[in-house]
Amino acid sequence: MAWRTLIILSTAVLIFSISPLPEHLLNRLRSFERLRGFEPQPKRYWDEKLGRYSSHFWKPGDPCPTEIHGVPFSLQPYGAHVFRDNNFDSVRDIHEALLRCDAVQGIYLRIPPGMCLGEVAGFTWPLNPTGDDRYLSAPKIVSLGGYGTRGCEVVRRPLLPPDGWMRRNWVALCSWVRWQSSTIPRWKGETKSNFELWLDAMDFSQVHTLHLNSSMVISPESARLLAATLPRLETLIVDGHESRDFLLNLPPNSLKHLTWNNMHVSNIPRWFHQKISLIPIFQHHGASLLSLALHADETPRHSPPSLATDDIQQLAILAPNLENLTLNLGRHKPKGYNDVIWPWDTLKLIATGFPELTHLTVYFPLASPCRRANSWRAVAPGCEGVKQYWKPILTVRAAREMAEYLARHKKGRKLEAVTVRSGDWEEGYKKTLGWAKFGRQEGEKRVWFDGKKIWVHCVLEEGEEGRVQCNGGDTLGLGETDCWDEYRFVGFREGEGIGVDWWDRVCFGDEKKGEDAEKEVL
């Protein structure tokens, strides 16, 4: 008798797990979850208007918002101070708001890594598998942080069900079964993926700004589908090597502003470096681009790749209308010279090759080779203090020399501003979520490098002989650099040494006195 009961129960569980649940059973599961307290309790967030913490998140019945800032509730322990503008705490409430409200202008959704394990039902949109759901709003700005277009059903399936608390938690188990039942038909080819259902439900025709900051993957098929829904896209911010397919699927010469972060880093396999040709991207979008940012984050172990001279030359030809340019550059070691110097030849190429350029931002590596060789150590023997940092170290003095050099060689419109940075400029909320591009396991290895940065912003005054005004700062605590030591690293501009006259003028002349008076030296 016992074994018959066991067989019946096992068969029922098997059928229940592999077949889609009827709507009335799903409603009962939702009711059961609410009774058991599965629904998230309101969390505190910072209300700028009230000037204090508030505990109210949007719920059905509240007035419709014009912007949605959503972070799933399981993310809240990561720190409310990072997301003080958050007014939604679950994907289900965001879904309900979009079904009811027709005036939402912006959607800002941040999803942490591992969402499939922390909150099974919260990662994907709770859309009807039949494809009947339609959102009323046509947003103009969409920002998705950590949202993977392949979704849990492809990337995370081998990890489910997880060990530990889920086996002992009945509510979570019910949620997992519901998720399982909604994704199996996709594997059978009977319905669309959750991402495809979302594309059908949402009106993307008015989106002019899209931010896809994803630690997941934009698959080639997803790239094609998403690009077809964005006829008015002008500003795009993407992340990772896989974004290349999406960029090439957009209509040619449709983008005006492009930011591509960490283009050399592949997400499958995770944190794998890829060599990438930028020429097809420049050919596809260059003629319409007004601003371009090709920036890679520096980590203790890896120096960000600098844009090759050939790529800069091709970019100058294919994107002649660029007004704002951001890129990584490396230092240069000329033949017959013992020291590494600033890349004067590359700076001259930028100044002469982009006639419309008015704003330039350059990133230089900070960590020295000896420090990278000991990135796993909190303190590297023989590589302490200033030796941790790659010489020449960026200073206000060096940045001013670069800005003046660029201004002297500039063709076309005059430069208005030059910003030079070095060090750890990775976005704070990404590190809070563990989204460092080289993995969570590098968290401890990043300790010595976190927050170490140098910045200098130079403004070029109007007039043929306009003065360059520079202000900067740093978090290194090194104090003022030795002027003679810095002089050694400036040389060989245009193939010749600067000469003692530069050293006399900068280190002992009126320029040095002016710097001391203004306290501009780092």
Short mmCIF file of C-alpha atoms in Angstrom, two decimals:
data_model
loop_
_atom_site.label_atom_id
_atom_site.label_comp_id
_atom_site.label_asym_id
_atom_site.label_seq_id
_atom_site.Cartn_x
_atom_site.Cartn_y
_atom_site.Cartn_z
CA MET A 1 0.00 0.00 0.00
CA ALA A 2 2.79 2.36 0.95
CA TRP A 3 4.69 1.82 -2.26
CA ARG A 4 1.52 2.47 -4.34
CA THR A 5 1.00 5.77 -2.53
CA LEU A 6 4.63 6.66 -3.14
CA ILE A 7 4.32 5.93 -6.87
CA ILE A 8 1.13 8.02 -7.15
CA LEU A 9 2.69 10.95 -5.32
CA SER A 10 5.87 10.74 -7.38
CA THR A 11 3.88 10.69 -10.62
CA ALA A 12 1.81 13.67 -9.50
CA VAL A 13 4.92 15.67 -8.62
CA LEU A 14 6.51 14.79 -11.97
CA ILE A 15 3.43 15.87 -13.94
CA PHE A 16 3.12 19.00 -11.83
CA SER A 17 6.77 19.91 -12.52
CA ILE A 18 6.93 19.40 -16.31
CA SER A 19 3.56 20.77 -17.43
CA PRO A 20 2.39 24.40 -17.50
CA LEU A 21 0.22 25.29 -14.54
CA PRO A 22 -3.39 26.34 -15.21
CA GLU A 23 -4.15 29.96 -14.35
CA HIS A 24 -6.41 29.05 -11.41
CA LEU A 25 -3.60 27.01 -9.83
CA LEU A 26 -1.16 29.85 -10.35
CA ASN A 27 -3.59 32.20 -8.61
CA ARG A 28 -3.82 29.79 -5.67
CA LEU A 29 -0.05 29.63 -5.45
CA ARG A 30 0.11 33.42 -5.39
CA SER A 31 -2.49 33.56 -2.64
CA PHE A 32 -0.59 30.94 -0.66
CA GLU A 33 2.62 32.92 -1.06
CA ARG A 34 0.96 36.07 0.25
CA LEU A 35 -0.46 34.22 3.24
CA ARG A 36 2.94 32.79 4.07
CA GLY A 37 4.55 36.23 3.89
CA PHE A 38 6.40 35.61 0.64
CA GLU A 39 5.46 39.08 -0.63
CA PRO A 40 8.27 41.51 0.19
CA GLN A 41 7.78 43.87 3.08
CA PRO A 42 8.22 47.57 2.27
CA LYS A 43 11.84 48.61 2.58
CA ARG A 44 13.16 52.05 3.47
CA TYR A 45 14.47 54.32 0.72
CA TRP A 46 15.68 57.88 0.70
CA ASP A 47 13.03 60.44 -0.31
CA GLU A 48 14.78 63.54 -1.64
CA LYS A 49 11.61 65.64 -1.49
CA LEU A 50 10.96 64.78 2.15
CA GLY A 51 14.63 64.79 3.09
CA ARG A 52 14.27 61.57 5.05
CA TYR A 53 13.90 57.83 4.63
CA SER A 54 10.49 56.61 3.50
CA SER A 55 9.07 53.10 3.60
CA HIS A 56 6.60 53.34 0.72
CA PHE A 57 7.08 51.59 -2.59
CA TRP A 58 4.54 51.75 -5.38
CA LYS A 59 1.69 49.23 -5.16
CA PRO A 60 -1.40 48.71 -7.35
CA GLY A 61 -3.87 51.46 -6.50
CA ASP A 62 -1.24 54.18 -6.07
CA PRO A 63 -1.06 57.12 -8.52
CA CYS A 64 0.76 56.28 -11.73
CA PRO A 65 4.45 57.22 -11.80
CA THR A 66 6.17 58.99 -14.68
CA GLU A 67 9.44 57.15 -14.02
CA ILE A 68 10.10 53.64 -12.75
CA HIS A 69 13.25 53.03 -10.71
CA GLY A 70 13.16 49.38 -9.79
CA VAL A 71 15.39 47.08 -7.81
CA PRO A 72 14.04 43.61 -6.88
CA PHE A 73 13.54 43.30 -3.15
CA SER A 74 16.19 40.62 -2.59
CA LEU A 75 18.76 43.21 -3.62
CA GLN A 76 17.95 45.58 -0.77
CA PRO A 77 20.53 44.19 1.69
CA TYR A 78 23.25 45.34 -0.73
CA GLY A 79 22.66 48.89 0.51
CA ALA A 80 19.77 51.31 0.13
CA HIS A 81 22.21 54.21 -0.10
CA VAL A 82 23.19 53.05 -3.60
CA PHE A 83 19.61 53.22 -4.90
CA ARG A 84 17.94 56.07 -3.04
CA ASP A 85 15.81 56.89 -6.09
CA ASN A 86 14.22 53.44 -6.02
CA ASN A 87 10.39 53.52 -5.99
CA PHE A 88 9.73 49.86 -6.88
CA ASP A 89 10.98 46.78 -5.06
CA SER A 90 9.73 43.90 -7.22
CA VAL A 91 9.48 43.08 -10.90
CA ARG A 92 5.84 42.07 -10.43
CA ASP A 93 4.89 45.57 -9.25
CA ILE A 94 6.74 47.08 -12.20
CA HIS A 95 4.76 44.76 -14.46
CA GLU A 96 1.48 45.84 -12.85
CA ALA A 97 2.36 49.53 -13.20
CA LEU A 98 3.15 49.15 -16.89
CA LEU A 99 -0.15 47.35 -17.46
CA ARG A 100 -2.10 50.18 -15.78
CA CYS A 101 -0.17 53.40 -16.51
CA ASP A 102 0.18 55.13 -19.88
CA ALA A 103 2.50 58.04 -18.99
CA VAL A 104 5.72 56.29 -17.93
CA GLN A 105 8.59 58.14 -19.64
CA GLY A 106 11.57 56.31 -18.17
CA ILE A 107 12.29 52.77 -16.92
CA TYR A 108 15.42 52.20 -14.83
CA LEU A 109 15.73 48.57 -13.77
CA ARG A 110 18.72 47.11 -11.92
CA ILE A 111 18.97 43.37 -11.37
CA PRO A 112 21.84 41.83 -9.39
CA PRO A 113 23.80 38.75 -10.47
CA GLY A 114 22.48 35.47 -9.15
CA MET A 115 18.91 36.74 -9.26
CA CYS A 116 17.69 33.38 -10.47
CA LEU A 117 18.86 31.81 -7.24
CA GLY A 118 17.87 34.54 -4.81
CA GLU A 119 14.38 35.17 -6.15
CA VAL A 120 13.33 32.65 -8.77
CA ALA A 121 10.18 34.42 -9.94
CA GLY A 122 11.68 37.90 -9.84
CA PHE A 123 14.26 37.74 -12.62
CA THR A 124 11.94 37.36 -15.59
CA TRP A 125 8.93 39.50 -16.46
CA PRO A 126 5.70 37.89 -15.15
CA LEU A 127 4.08 37.96 -18.59
CA ASN A 128 1.30 35.72 -19.79
CA PRO A 129 2.86 32.89 -21.87
CA THR A 130 0.08 33.35 -24.44
CA GLY A 131 1.53 36.75 -25.36
CA ASP A 132 -1.68 38.68 -24.65
CA ASP A 133 -0.17 41.23 -22.23
CA ARG A 134 0.37 44.76 -23.54
CA TYR A 135 2.00 47.64 -21.68
CA LEU A 136 0.28 51.01 -22.09
CA SER A 137 3.30 53.30 -21.87
CA ALA A 138 5.80 54.09 -24.61
CA PRO A 139 8.90 55.10 -22.61
CA LYS A 140 11.61 57.32 -24.05
CA ILE A 141 14.45 56.17 -21.79
CA VAL A 142 15.13 52.54 -20.85
CA SER A 143 18.01 51.52 -18.59
CA LEU A 144 18.55 47.85 -17.75
CA GLY A 145 21.37 47.03 -15.38
CA GLY A 146 22.23 43.35 -15.11
CA TYR A 147 19.38 42.18 -17.34
CA GLY A 148 20.38 39.24 -19.55
CA THR A 149 18.46 38.76 -22.78
CA ARG A 150 18.97 35.00 -22.65
CA GLY A 151 17.40 34.89 -19.23
CA CYS A 152 17.50 32.21 -16.57
CA GLU A 153 16.09 29.53 -18.84
CA VAL A 154 19.36 29.29 -20.79
CA VAL A 155 22.16 30.65 -18.64
CA ARG A 156 21.09 29.52 -15.18
CA ARG A 157 19.23 26.28 -15.71
CA PRO A 158 22.16 23.96 -14.81
CA LEU A 159 22.31 25.62 -11.38
CA LEU A 160 18.68 24.90 -10.45
CA PRO A 161 17.39 23.79 -8.04
CA PRO A 162 20.08 25.08 -5.66
CA ASP A 163 21.12 23.26 -2.54
CA GLY A 164 20.45 24.57 0.92
CA TRP A 165 17.55 26.73 1.98
CA MET A 166 15.31 26.09 -1.04
CA ARG A 167 14.97 22.38 -0.24
CA ARG A 168 13.73 23.28 3.23
CA ASN A 169 11.52 26.20 2.20
CA TRP A 170 8.09 25.21 0.89
CA VAL A 171 7.19 28.68 -0.42
CA ALA A 172 10.43 28.97 -2.37
CA LEU A 173 9.92 25.46 -3.74
CA CYS A 174 6.46 26.42 -5.02
CA SER A 175 7.96 29.47 -6.65
CA TRP A 176 10.64 27.33 -8.29
CA VAL A 177 8.04 24.89 -9.64
CA ARG A 178 6.09 27.79 -11.10
CA TRP A 179 9.24 29.10 -12.79
CA GLN A 180 10.04 25.60 -14.04
CA SER A 181 6.58 25.18 -15.56
CA SER A 182 6.79 28.51 -17.37
CA THR A 183 10.13 27.77 -19.06
CA ILE A 184 9.84 24.13 -20.12
CA PRO A 185 7.41 24.92 -22.98
CA ARG A 186 10.11 27.19 -24.40
CA TRP A 187 12.52 24.26 -24.64
CA LYS A 188 9.82 22.31 -26.49
CA GLY A 189 9.39 25.13 -28.99
CA GLU A 190 5.77 25.71 -27.97
CA THR A 191 6.01 29.38 -26.95
CA LYS A 192 8.25 32.45 -26.98
CA SER A 193 11.00 33.19 -24.50
CA ASN A 194 10.37 35.67 -21.73
CA PHE A 195 12.52 38.21 -23.56
CA GLU A 196 10.45 37.84 -26.74
CA LEU A 197 7.23 38.20 -24.74
CA TRP A 198 8.62 41.41 -23.25
CA LEU A 199 9.45 42.80 -26.70
CA ASP A 200 5.86 42.10 -27.78
CA ALA A 201 4.35 43.68 -24.67
CA MET A 202 6.44 46.86 -24.59
CA ASP A 203 6.23 49.72 -27.10
CA PHE A 204 9.86 50.64 -27.86
CA SER A 205 9.06 52.92 -30.79
CA GLN A 206 9.68 56.13 -28.78
CA VAL A 207 12.89 55.06 -27.05
CA HIS A 208 15.69 57.52 -27.84
CA THR A 209 18.09 56.49 -25.02
CA LEU A 210 18.92 52.88 -24.14
CA HIS A 211 21.33 51.74 -21.43
CA LEU A 212 22.17 48.04 -21.40
CA ASN A 213 24.68 47.59 -18.60
CA SER A 214 24.56 43.84 -18.43
CA SER A 215 26.66 41.21 -16.71
CA MET A 216 24.65 38.62 -18.60
CA VAL A 217 24.58 38.13 -22.38
CA ILE A 218 23.04 39.74 -25.44
CA SER A 219 22.64 36.73 -27.69
CA PRO A 220 22.83 37.23 -31.49
CA GLU A 221 19.14 36.41 -31.90
CA SER A 222 18.15 38.77 -29.09
CA ALA A 223 20.31 41.49 -30.64
CA ARG A 224 18.46 41.19 -33.93
CA LEU A 225 15.02 41.22 -32.28
CA LEU A 226 15.76 44.14 -29.97
CA ALA A 227 17.36 46.27 -32.67
CA ALA A 228 14.27 45.93 -34.86
CA THR A 229 12.08 47.54 -32.16
CA LEU A 230 14.17 50.74 -31.81
CA PRO A 231 13.53 52.98 -34.84
CA ARG A 232 14.27 56.25 -32.96
CA LEU A 233 17.28 55.24 -30.90
CA GLU A 234 19.93 57.98 -30.80
CA THR A 235 21.85 57.40 -27.54
CA LEU A 236 23.17 53.96 -26.64
CA ILE A 237 25.22 52.78 -23.65
CA VAL A 238 26.29 49.12 -23.81
CA ASP A 239 28.73 46.89 -21.99
CA GLY A 240 30.85 43.88 -22.96
CA HIS A 241 32.14 42.15 -26.07
CA GLU A 242 28.76 40.64 -27.00
CA SER A 243 27.28 44.09 -27.66
CA ARG A 244 28.96 44.05 -31.06
CA ASP A 245 26.12 42.04 -32.62
CA PHE A 246 23.54 44.47 -31.28
CA LEU A 247 25.44 47.48 -32.63
CA LEU A 248 25.69 45.98 -36.10
CA ASN A 249 21.97 45.12 -36.16
CA LEU A 250 20.88 48.71 -35.57
CA PRO A 251 20.05 50.80 -38.67
CA PRO A 252 23.23 52.26 -40.20
CA ASN A 253 24.18 55.78 -39.15
CA SER A 254 21.28 56.01 -36.71
CA LEU A 255 23.23 56.64 -33.50
CA LYS A 256 24.41 60.08 -32.43
CA HIS A 257 25.89 59.14 -29.06
CA LEU A 258 27.58 55.80 -28.33
CA THR A 259 29.20 54.62 -25.10
CA TRP A 260 30.74 51.15 -25.24
CA ASN A 261 32.28 50.04 -21.95
CA ASN A 262 34.65 47.08 -21.59
CA MET A 263 34.32 46.11 -25.22
CA HIS A 264 37.27 43.71 -24.86
CA VAL A 265 35.60 41.61 -22.12
CA SER A 266 33.44 38.64 -23.07
CA ASN A 267 30.69 37.43 -20.76
CA ILE A 268 30.67 33.84 -22.08
CA PRO A 269 32.96 32.45 -20.86
CA ARG A 270 32.79 35.06 -18.13
CA TRP A 271 35.65 37.57 -17.85
CA PHE A 272 37.39 36.23 -20.98
CA HIS A 273 39.36 38.79 -22.99
CA GLN A 274 38.52 39.06 -26.68
CA LYS A 275 40.32 40.83 -29.47
CA ILE A 276 37.81 42.89 -31.38
CA SER A 277 37.92 44.84 -34.63
CA LEU A 278 36.29 48.25 -34.32
CA ILE A 279 36.38 49.05 -38.02
CA PRO A 280 32.95 47.44 -38.80
CA ILE A 281 31.39 49.48 -35.97
CA PHE A 282 32.97 52.70 -37.25
CA GLN A 283 31.79 51.92 -40.78
CA HIS A 284 28.24 51.22 -39.57
CA HIS A 285 27.74 54.22 -37.28
CA GLY A 286 30.67 56.60 -37.76
CA ALA A 287 29.08 59.13 -40.12
CA SER A 288 26.30 60.04 -37.66
CA LEU A 289 28.24 59.94 -34.38
CA LEU A 290 28.63 63.20 -32.44
CA SER A 291 30.06 61.61 -29.28
CA LEU A 292 31.90 58.34 -28.75
CA ALA A 293 33.18 56.77 -25.52
CA LEU A 294 35.27 53.59 -25.77
CA HIS A 295 36.29 53.05 -22.17
CA ALA A 296 37.59 49.96 -20.37
CA ASP A 297 37.78 49.68 -16.58
CA GLU A 298 41.18 49.11 -15.01
CA THR A 299 41.59 46.30 -12.49
CA PRO A 300 44.56 45.37 -10.30
CA ARG A 301 45.35 42.39 -12.51
CA HIS A 302 44.67 43.78 -15.97
CA SER A 303 45.66 47.01 -17.63
CA PRO A 304 42.87 48.29 -19.88
CA PRO A 305 43.69 48.01 -23.59
CA SER A 306 44.45 51.28 -25.35
CA LEU A 307 43.01 52.18 -28.71
CA ALA A 308 45.49 51.34 -31.46
CA THR A 309 46.89 54.07 -33.69
CA ASP A 310 45.41 52.41 -36.78
CA ASP A 311 41.96 52.39 -35.16
CA ILE A 312 42.25 56.09 -34.30
CA GLN A 313 43.23 56.89 -37.89
CA GLN A 314 40.26 54.93 -39.25
CA LEU A 315 37.95 56.54 -36.71
CA ALA A 316 39.07 59.99 -37.84
CA ILE A 317 38.17 59.08 -41.42
CA LEU A 318 34.87 57.32 -40.71
CA ALA A 319 33.59 59.62 -37.92
CA PRO A 320 34.53 63.14 -39.04
CA ASN A 321 31.75 64.83 -37.05
CA LEU A 322 32.83 63.71 -33.58
CA GLU A 323 32.61 66.53 -31.03
CA ASN A 324 33.22 64.50 -27.86
CA LEU A 325 35.67 61.59 -27.61
CA THR A 326 36.58 59.33 -24.66
CA LEU A 327 39.19 56.58 -24.91
CA ASN A 328 41.96 54.67 -23.12
CA LEU A 329 45.56 55.44 -24.01
CA GLY A 330 48.83 53.93 -22.85
CA ARG A 331 52.23 55.41 -22.20
CA HIS A 332 54.91 55.19 -24.87
CA LYS A 333 58.59 54.19 -24.85
CA PRO A 334 60.46 55.71 -27.80
CA LYS A 335 63.54 54.08 -29.27
CA GLY A 336 66.76 55.06 -27.58
CA TYR A 337 64.96 56.39 -24.51
CA ASN A 338 65.08 54.60 -21.18
CA ASP A 339 61.91 56.05 -19.66
CA VAL A 340 58.29 55.64 -20.64
CA ILE A 341 56.67 58.94 -21.64
CA TRP A 342 53.22 60.27 -22.47
CA PRO A 343 51.90 59.32 -25.96
CA TRP A 344 52.59 62.64 -27.68
CA ASP A 345 52.33 61.19 -31.20
CA THR A 346 48.88 59.78 -30.46
CA LEU A 347 47.72 63.06 -28.94
CA LYS A 348 48.91 64.89 -32.05
CA LEU A 349 47.01 62.43 -34.23
CA ILE A 350 43.83 63.13 -32.26
CA ALA A 351 44.35 66.90 -32.47
CA THR A 352 44.85 66.90 -36.23
CA GLY A 353 42.45 64.12 -37.21
CA PHE A 354 39.13 65.28 -35.70
CA PRO A 355 38.25 68.78 -36.97
CA GLU A 356 34.98 69.03 -35.00
CA LEU A 357 36.37 67.75 -31.68
CA THR A 358 35.83 70.12 -28.73
CA HIS A 359 35.89 67.79 -25.69
CA LEU A 360 38.40 65.01 -25.05
CA THR A 361 38.62 62.55 -22.12
CA VAL A 362 41.62 60.24 -21.78
CA TYR A 363 42.21 57.38 -19.31
CA PHE A 364 45.70 56.15 -18.41
CA PRO A 365 46.58 53.01 -16.39
CA LEU A 366 47.55 53.59 -12.75
CA ALA A 367 48.92 50.29 -11.39
CA SER A 368 52.56 49.59 -12.21
CA PRO A 369 53.72 46.29 -13.78
CA CYS A 370 55.33 45.16 -10.52
CA ARG A 371 52.06 45.77 -8.66
CA ARG A 372 50.03 43.86 -11.23
CA ALA A 373 52.42 40.93 -10.85
CA ASN A 374 51.43 40.82 -7.16
CA SER A 375 47.77 41.75 -7.50
CA TRP A 376 46.68 39.04 -5.05
CA ARG A 377 48.70 40.56 -2.20
CA ALA A 378 47.59 43.40 0.02
CA VAL A 379 51.21 44.59 0.11
CA ALA A 380 53.69 43.71 -2.64
CA PRO A 381 57.28 43.35 -1.32
CA GLY A 382 59.58 45.72 -3.16
CA CYS A 383 56.64 47.50 -4.79
CA GLU A 384 55.32 49.76 -2.05
CA GLY A 385 54.57 53.45 -2.02
CA VAL A 386 55.05 55.30 -5.26
CA LYS A 387 56.37 52.13 -6.93
CA GLN A 388 52.79 50.79 -7.00
CA TYR A 389 51.92 53.37 -9.64
CA TRP A 390 52.96 53.52 -13.25
CA LYS A 391 55.31 56.37 -14.07
CA PRO A 392 54.88 59.00 -15.23
CA ILE A 393 52.17 59.55 -12.63
CA LEU A 394 49.43 61.87 -13.79
CA THR A 395 49.65 65.38 -12.29
CA VAL A 396 48.01 68.72 -12.97
CA ARG A 397 51.30 69.82 -14.49
CA ALA A 398 51.39 66.88 -16.92
CA ALA A 399 47.72 67.28 -17.88
CA ARG A 400 48.27 70.97 -18.60
CA GLU A 401 51.16 70.10 -20.90
CA MET A 402 48.92 67.65 -22.76
CA ALA A 403 46.11 70.19 -23.08
CA GLU A 404 48.46 72.90 -24.36
CA TYR A 405 50.05 70.45 -26.78
CA LEU A 406 46.64 69.43 -28.12
CA ALA A 407 45.57 73.06 -28.46
CA ARG A 408 48.71 73.97 -30.45
CA HIS A 409 48.17 71.20 -32.98
CA LYS A 410 44.36 71.30 -33.17
CA LYS A 411 42.87 71.54 -36.66
CA GLY A 412 39.35 72.85 -37.22
CA ARG A 413 37.31 73.88 -34.19
CA LYS A 414 39.19 74.81 -31.03
CA LEU A 415 39.27 72.49 -28.06
CA GLU A 416 37.14 73.61 -25.13
CA ALA A 417 37.98 71.02 -22.45
CA VAL A 418 40.40 68.16 -21.83
CA THR A 419 39.90 65.67 -18.99
CA VAL A 420 42.63 63.21 -18.02
CA ARG A 421 42.00 60.38 -15.56
CA SER A 422 43.84 57.41 -14.12
CA GLY A 423 42.95 54.56 -11.76
CA ASP A 424 39.74 52.97 -10.51
CA TRP A 425 36.77 54.61 -12.24
CA GLU A 426 34.41 51.66 -12.24
CA GLU A 427 30.84 52.62 -11.36
CA GLY A 428 30.18 52.32 -7.64
CA TYR A 429 26.89 50.45 -7.86
CA LYS A 430 28.44 47.76 -10.07
CA LYS A 431 31.07 47.04 -7.42
CA THR A 432 28.38 47.05 -4.74
CA LEU A 433 26.56 44.29 -6.60
CA GLY A 434 29.70 42.30 -7.29
CA TRP A 435 29.64 43.15 -10.99
CA ALA A 436 33.40 43.62 -11.29
CA LYS A 437 34.26 42.43 -14.77
CA PHE A 438 36.83 39.95 -13.56
CA GLY A 439 34.65 38.17 -11.07
CA ARG A 440 33.63 38.14 -7.46
CA GLN A 441 36.66 36.06 -6.60
CA GLU A 442 38.76 39.15 -7.25
CA GLY A 443 36.91 41.09 -4.56
CA GLU A 444 39.68 40.70 -1.99
CA LYS A 445 42.34 41.23 -4.62
CA ARG A 446 40.82 44.59 -5.48
CA VAL A 447 41.15 45.94 -1.94
CA TRP A 448 44.39 47.87 -2.43
CA PHE A 449 43.16 49.32 -5.73
CA ASP A 450 39.58 50.30 -4.83
CA GLY A 451 38.98 54.02 -4.99
CA LYS A 452 42.54 54.93 -6.01
CA LYS A 453 42.25 57.48 -8.77
CA ILE A 454 43.64 60.70 -10.21
CA TRP A 455 41.68 63.28 -12.16
CA VAL A 456 42.50 66.55 -13.90
CA HIS A 457 40.07 68.75 -15.82
CA CYS A 458 41.45 71.47 -18.08
CA VAL A 459 39.44 74.28 -19.65
CA LEU A 460 40.88 76.12 -22.63
CA GLU A 461 39.98 79.79 -22.63
CA GLU A 462 38.91 81.53 -25.81
CA GLY A 463 41.38 83.41 -27.97
CA GLU A 464 44.37 82.42 -30.04
CA GLU A 465 46.64 82.43 -27.02
CA GLY A 466 44.05 81.44 -24.47
CA ARG A 467 45.35 80.19 -21.16
CA VAL A 468 44.73 76.64 -20.04
CA GLN A 469 43.11 76.43 -16.59
CA CYS A 470 43.46 73.04 -14.89
CA ASN A 471 42.14 71.69 -11.61
CA GLY A 472 42.48 68.19 -10.27
CA GLY A 473 42.83 65.89 -7.34
CA ASP A 474 43.70 62.37 -6.30
CA THR A 475 43.11 59.76 -3.60
CA LEU A 476 46.68 58.43 -3.50
CA GLY A 477 48.04 60.69 -0.79
CA LEU A 478 51.49 60.98 -2.38
CA GLY A 479 51.82 64.73 -2.03
CA GLU A 480 53.62 66.91 -4.55
CA THR A 481 55.69 65.08 -7.15
CA ASP A 482 59.31 65.98 -7.78
CA CYS A 483 59.48 68.39 -10.70
CA TRP A 484 62.79 67.04 -12.00
CA ASP A 485 61.48 63.47 -11.85
CA GLU A 486 58.42 64.54 -13.82
CA TYR A 487 60.55 66.39 -16.37
CA ARG A 488 62.27 63.13 -17.33
CA PHE A 489 58.98 61.65 -18.49
CA VAL A 490 57.76 64.54 -20.63
CA GLY A 491 60.50 64.49 -23.25
CA PHE A 492 60.69 63.57 -26.90
CA ARG A 493 57.61 65.41 -28.05
CA GLU A 494 57.71 65.57 -31.83
CA GLY A 495 60.89 63.47 -31.81
CA GLU A 496 62.99 65.91 -29.79
CA GLY A 497 63.70 66.38 -26.12
CA ILE A 498 61.99 69.30 -24.44
CA GLY A 499 65.24 70.75 -23.19
CA VAL A 500 66.33 72.44 -20.00
CA ASP A 501 64.29 75.54 -20.85
CA TRP A 502 61.07 73.64 -20.10
CA TRP A 503 62.47 72.46 -16.78
CA ASP A 504 63.55 75.99 -15.86
CA ARG A 505 60.22 77.49 -16.89
CA VAL A 506 57.99 74.94 -15.18
CA CYS A 507 60.05 74.08 -12.12
CA PHE A 508 61.54 77.48 -11.30
CA GLY A 509 59.79 80.08 -13.44
CA ASP A 510 56.53 82.01 -13.20
CA GLU A 511 54.47 78.94 -14.06
CA LYS A 512 55.75 77.08 -10.99
CA LYS A 513 55.06 80.09 -8.77
CA GLY A 514 51.55 80.33 -10.13
CA GLU A 515 50.94 76.67 -9.39
CA ASP A 516 52.14 77.07 -5.83
CA ALA A 517 49.87 80.04 -5.34
CA GLU A 518 46.83 78.25 -6.72
CA LYS A 519 47.73 74.93 -5.02
CA GLU A 520 47.03 73.04 -8.19
CA VAL A 521 49.88 70.57 -7.90
CA LEU A 522 48.65 67.18 -6.72
#
